[in-house]
Amino acid sequence: MAAEIIDGKAFAAKVRGQVAEHVARLKADHDLVPGLAVVLVGEDPASQVYVRSKGKQTLEVGMKSVEHKLAVDTSEADLLALIDQLNRDDSIHGILVQLPLPKHLDEDLVINAIAPAKDVDGFHISNVGLLGTGQKSMVPCTPLGCLMMLRDYHGSISGMDAVVIGRSNIVGKPMAQLLLGDSCTVTIAHSRTKDLPEVVRRADIVVAAVGRPEMVPGDWIKPGATVIDVGINRIDAPEKGAGKTRLVGDVHYESAAARAGAITPVPGGVGPMTIACLLANTVTACCRANGIAEPEGLTA
Ligand code: NAD
């Protein structure tokens, strides 16, 4: 039986709709407009696309969007001074520093300079610690999006065997914490894992976050499992014409979809959920900063 497709594009639109409703309520009841500041250092083309998209979607849900575009040779002191200014600005509830930063800037230092309550990416060491100890935190956007889709599809995932392939700080590790928080039995697999196929075959939930095109073939997937493919890989697509490319995930979609119970496509799966969750985190941060009950269903 073919897998059910988990439509991240449609789900992200629903989340953005919920965010827009909360934004309207914050305005009407409290005269508050959540504000998101995005800081981009340098001119990395992919980062420019992300930042543009974030700004556009922030405005579309009725929030305030501020973009700070800094020169590639900006000093650490100047970047930290801007973060300090944004930390103190009451009209800004979320601060995101677009990664990667140019090599001369210390990413850990910069991220940890963001006020944890405004760290809508959830990368500050305090938020990592809060998540790891099951306390209320800002949750990294991509894993939060994956969790929302899993909860939506399954209702409860308690007691399920989950494998996260990849142990990055941005996706793999926080994803594992969130699954643990929802009472899954969690395995984190990585480049040194012995017999990865066998580890994946045991899993009711597979989250692939590696960055290697189609590395998980369908015959690794337990029949009926739910597959969340975080990977975004651009590969050559000669079938579309000379020099053409296409996006694929870390999972071989066709063969996995033939065995899985449900699967996220690439594109149109996890990708659109990431910005939707960034908007959700900004509303959550605004509510927390003002002692207002935060929206249900938009955080972990
Ligand atoms: P990363 O490079 O930081 O981490 C990759 C992880 O994969 C590492 O922990 C490594 O141990 C593991 N790995 C490498 N080779 C492996 C192998 N052969 N077997 C098992 N594990 C292996 O990457 P990341 O930032 O976590 O991103 C992973 C993928 O997710 C990338 O394709 C990235 O583009 C994508 N991504 C998508 C979104 C989104 O919005 N959908 C967001 C972030 C990242």
PDB file of C-alpha atoms and ligand atoms in Angstrom, residues 142 165-168 170-172 189-192 196 208-212 215 230-233 250 270-271 274, ligand 1:
ATOM      1  CA  THR A 142      12.838  22.579  12.011  1.00  0.00           C
ATOM      2  CA  ILE A 165      19.638   9.991  11.616  1.00  0.00           C
ATOM      3  CA  GLY A 166      22.017  12.909  12.162  1.00  0.00           C
ATOM      4  CA  ARG A 167      23.243  14.525  15.376  1.00  0.00           C
ATOM      5  CA  SER A 168      23.554  18.213  14.484  1.00  0.00           C
ATOM      6  CA  ILE A 170      20.244  22.422  14.700  1.00  0.00           C
ATOM      7  CA  VAL A 171      18.178  19.361  13.809  1.00  0.00           C
ATOM      8  CA  GLY A 172      19.272  15.924  15.050  1.00  0.00           C
ATOM      9  CA  ALA A 189      22.203   7.478  14.540  1.00  0.00           C
ATOM     10  CA  HIS A 190      25.141   9.222  12.893  1.00  0.00           C
ATOM     11  CA  SER A 191      28.111   8.738  10.600  1.00  0.00           C
ATOM     12  CA  ARG A 192      29.763   6.222  12.974  1.00  0.00           C
ATOM     13  CA  LEU A 196      22.460   1.755  10.157  1.00  0.00           C
ATOM     14  CA  ALA A 208      16.439  11.690   8.392  1.00  0.00           C
ATOM     15  CA  ALA A 209      18.611  14.811   8.818  1.00  0.00           C
ATOM     16  CA  VAL A 210      21.925  14.028   7.183  1.00  0.00           C
ATOM     17  CA  GLY A 211      22.357  16.038   3.987  1.00  0.00           C
ATOM     18  CA  ARG A 212      23.154  13.067   1.712  1.00  0.00           C
ATOM     19  CA  MET A 215      20.895   7.722   1.263  1.00  0.00           C
ATOM     20  CA  VAL A 230      14.507  16.762   6.680  1.00  0.00           C
ATOM     21  CA  GLY A 231      17.235  16.601   4.040  1.00  0.00           C
ATOM     22  CA  ILE A 232      17.322  19.147   1.235  1.00  0.00           C
ATOM     23  CA  ASN A 233      19.804  18.170  -1.467  1.00  0.00           C
ATOM     24  CA  ASP A 250      17.883  12.096   2.422  1.00  0.00           C
ATOM     25  CA  VAL A 270       9.517  19.654   6.368  1.00  0.00           C
ATOM     26  CA  GLY A 271      10.880  22.704   4.488  1.00  0.00           C
ATOM     27  CA  THR A 274      10.505  25.685   9.372  1.00  0.00           C
TER      28      THR A 274
HETATM   29  P1  NAD B   1      24.830  18.616   9.501  1.00  0.00           P
HETATM   30  O1  NAD B   1      25.784  18.462   8.382  1.00  0.00           O
HETATM   31  O2  NAD B   1      25.106  19.603  10.576  1.00  0.00           O
HETATM   32  O3  NAD B   1      24.662  17.200  10.219  1.00  0.00           O
HETATM   33  C1  NAD B   1      24.552  16.020   9.473  1.00  0.00           C
HETATM   34  C2  NAD B   1      24.558  14.838  10.418  1.00  0.00           C
HETATM   35  O4  NAD B   1      24.461  13.663   9.625  1.00  0.00           O
HETATM   36  C3  NAD B   1      25.813  14.709  11.255  1.00  0.00           C
HETATM   37  O5  NAD B   1      25.431  14.630  12.602  1.00  0.00           O
HETATM   38  C4  NAD B   1      26.451  13.395  10.811  1.00  0.00           C
HETATM   39  O6  NAD B   1      26.925  12.608  11.893  1.00  0.00           O
HETATM   40  C5  NAD B   1      25.312  12.675  10.150  1.00  0.00           C
HETATM   41  N1  NAD B   1      25.813  11.833   9.052  1.00  0.00           N
HETATM   42  C6  NAD B   1      26.669  12.159   8.060  1.00  0.00           C
HETATM   43  N2  NAD B   1      26.883  11.105   7.264  1.00  0.00           N
HETATM   44  C7  NAD B   1      26.148  10.097   7.755  1.00  0.00           C
HETATM   45  C8  NAD B   1      25.951   8.763   7.370  1.00  0.00           C
HETATM   46  N3  NAD B   1      26.555   8.245   6.306  1.00  0.00           N
HETATM   47  N4  NAD B   1      25.126   7.998   8.102  1.00  0.00           N
HETATM   48  C9  NAD B   1      24.496   8.499   9.175  1.00  0.00           C
HETATM   49  N5  NAD B   1      24.628   9.771   9.589  1.00  0.00           N
HETATM   50  C10 NAD B   1      25.453  10.562   8.892  1.00  0.00           C
HETATM   51  O7  NAD B   1      23.419  18.854   8.827  1.00  0.00           O
HETATM   52  P2  NAD B   1      22.048  19.528   9.375  1.00  0.00           P
HETATM   53  O8  NAD B   1      22.222  20.986   9.536  1.00  0.00           O
HETATM   54  O9  NAD B   1      21.515  18.743  10.527  1.00  0.00           O
HETATM   55  O10 NAD B   1      21.126  19.288   8.097  1.00  0.00           O
HETATM   56  C11 NAD B   1      20.821  17.993   7.623  1.00  0.00           C
HETATM   57  C12 NAD B   1      20.002  18.103   6.370  1.00  0.00           C
HETATM   58  O11 NAD B   1      18.790  18.742   6.671  1.00  0.00           O
HETATM   59  C13 NAD B   1      20.634  18.922   5.247  1.00  0.00           C
HETATM   60  O12 NAD B   1      20.247  18.371   4.003  1.00  0.00           O
HETATM   61  C14 NAD B   1      19.992  20.270   5.400  1.00  0.00           C
HETATM   62  O13 NAD B   1      19.929  20.988   4.181  1.00  0.00           O
HETATM   63  C15 NAD B   1      18.622  19.879   5.841  1.00  0.00           C
HETATM   64  N6  NAD B   1      17.931  20.895   6.622  1.00  0.00           N
HETATM   65  C16 NAD B   1      16.665  21.178   6.269  1.00  0.00           C
HETATM   66  C17 NAD B   1      15.937  22.111   6.983  1.00  0.00           C
HETATM   67  C18 NAD B   1      14.526  22.380   6.578  1.00  0.00           C
HETATM   68  O14 NAD B   1      14.007  23.438   6.831  1.00  0.00           O
HETATM   69  N7  NAD B   1      13.849  21.411   5.997  1.00  0.00           N
HETATM   70  C19 NAD B   1      16.508  22.781   8.058  1.00  0.00           C
HETATM   71  C20 NAD B   1      17.809  22.442   8.440  1.00  0.00           C
HETATM   72  C21 NAD B   1      18.509  21.493   7.721  1.00  0.00           C
END
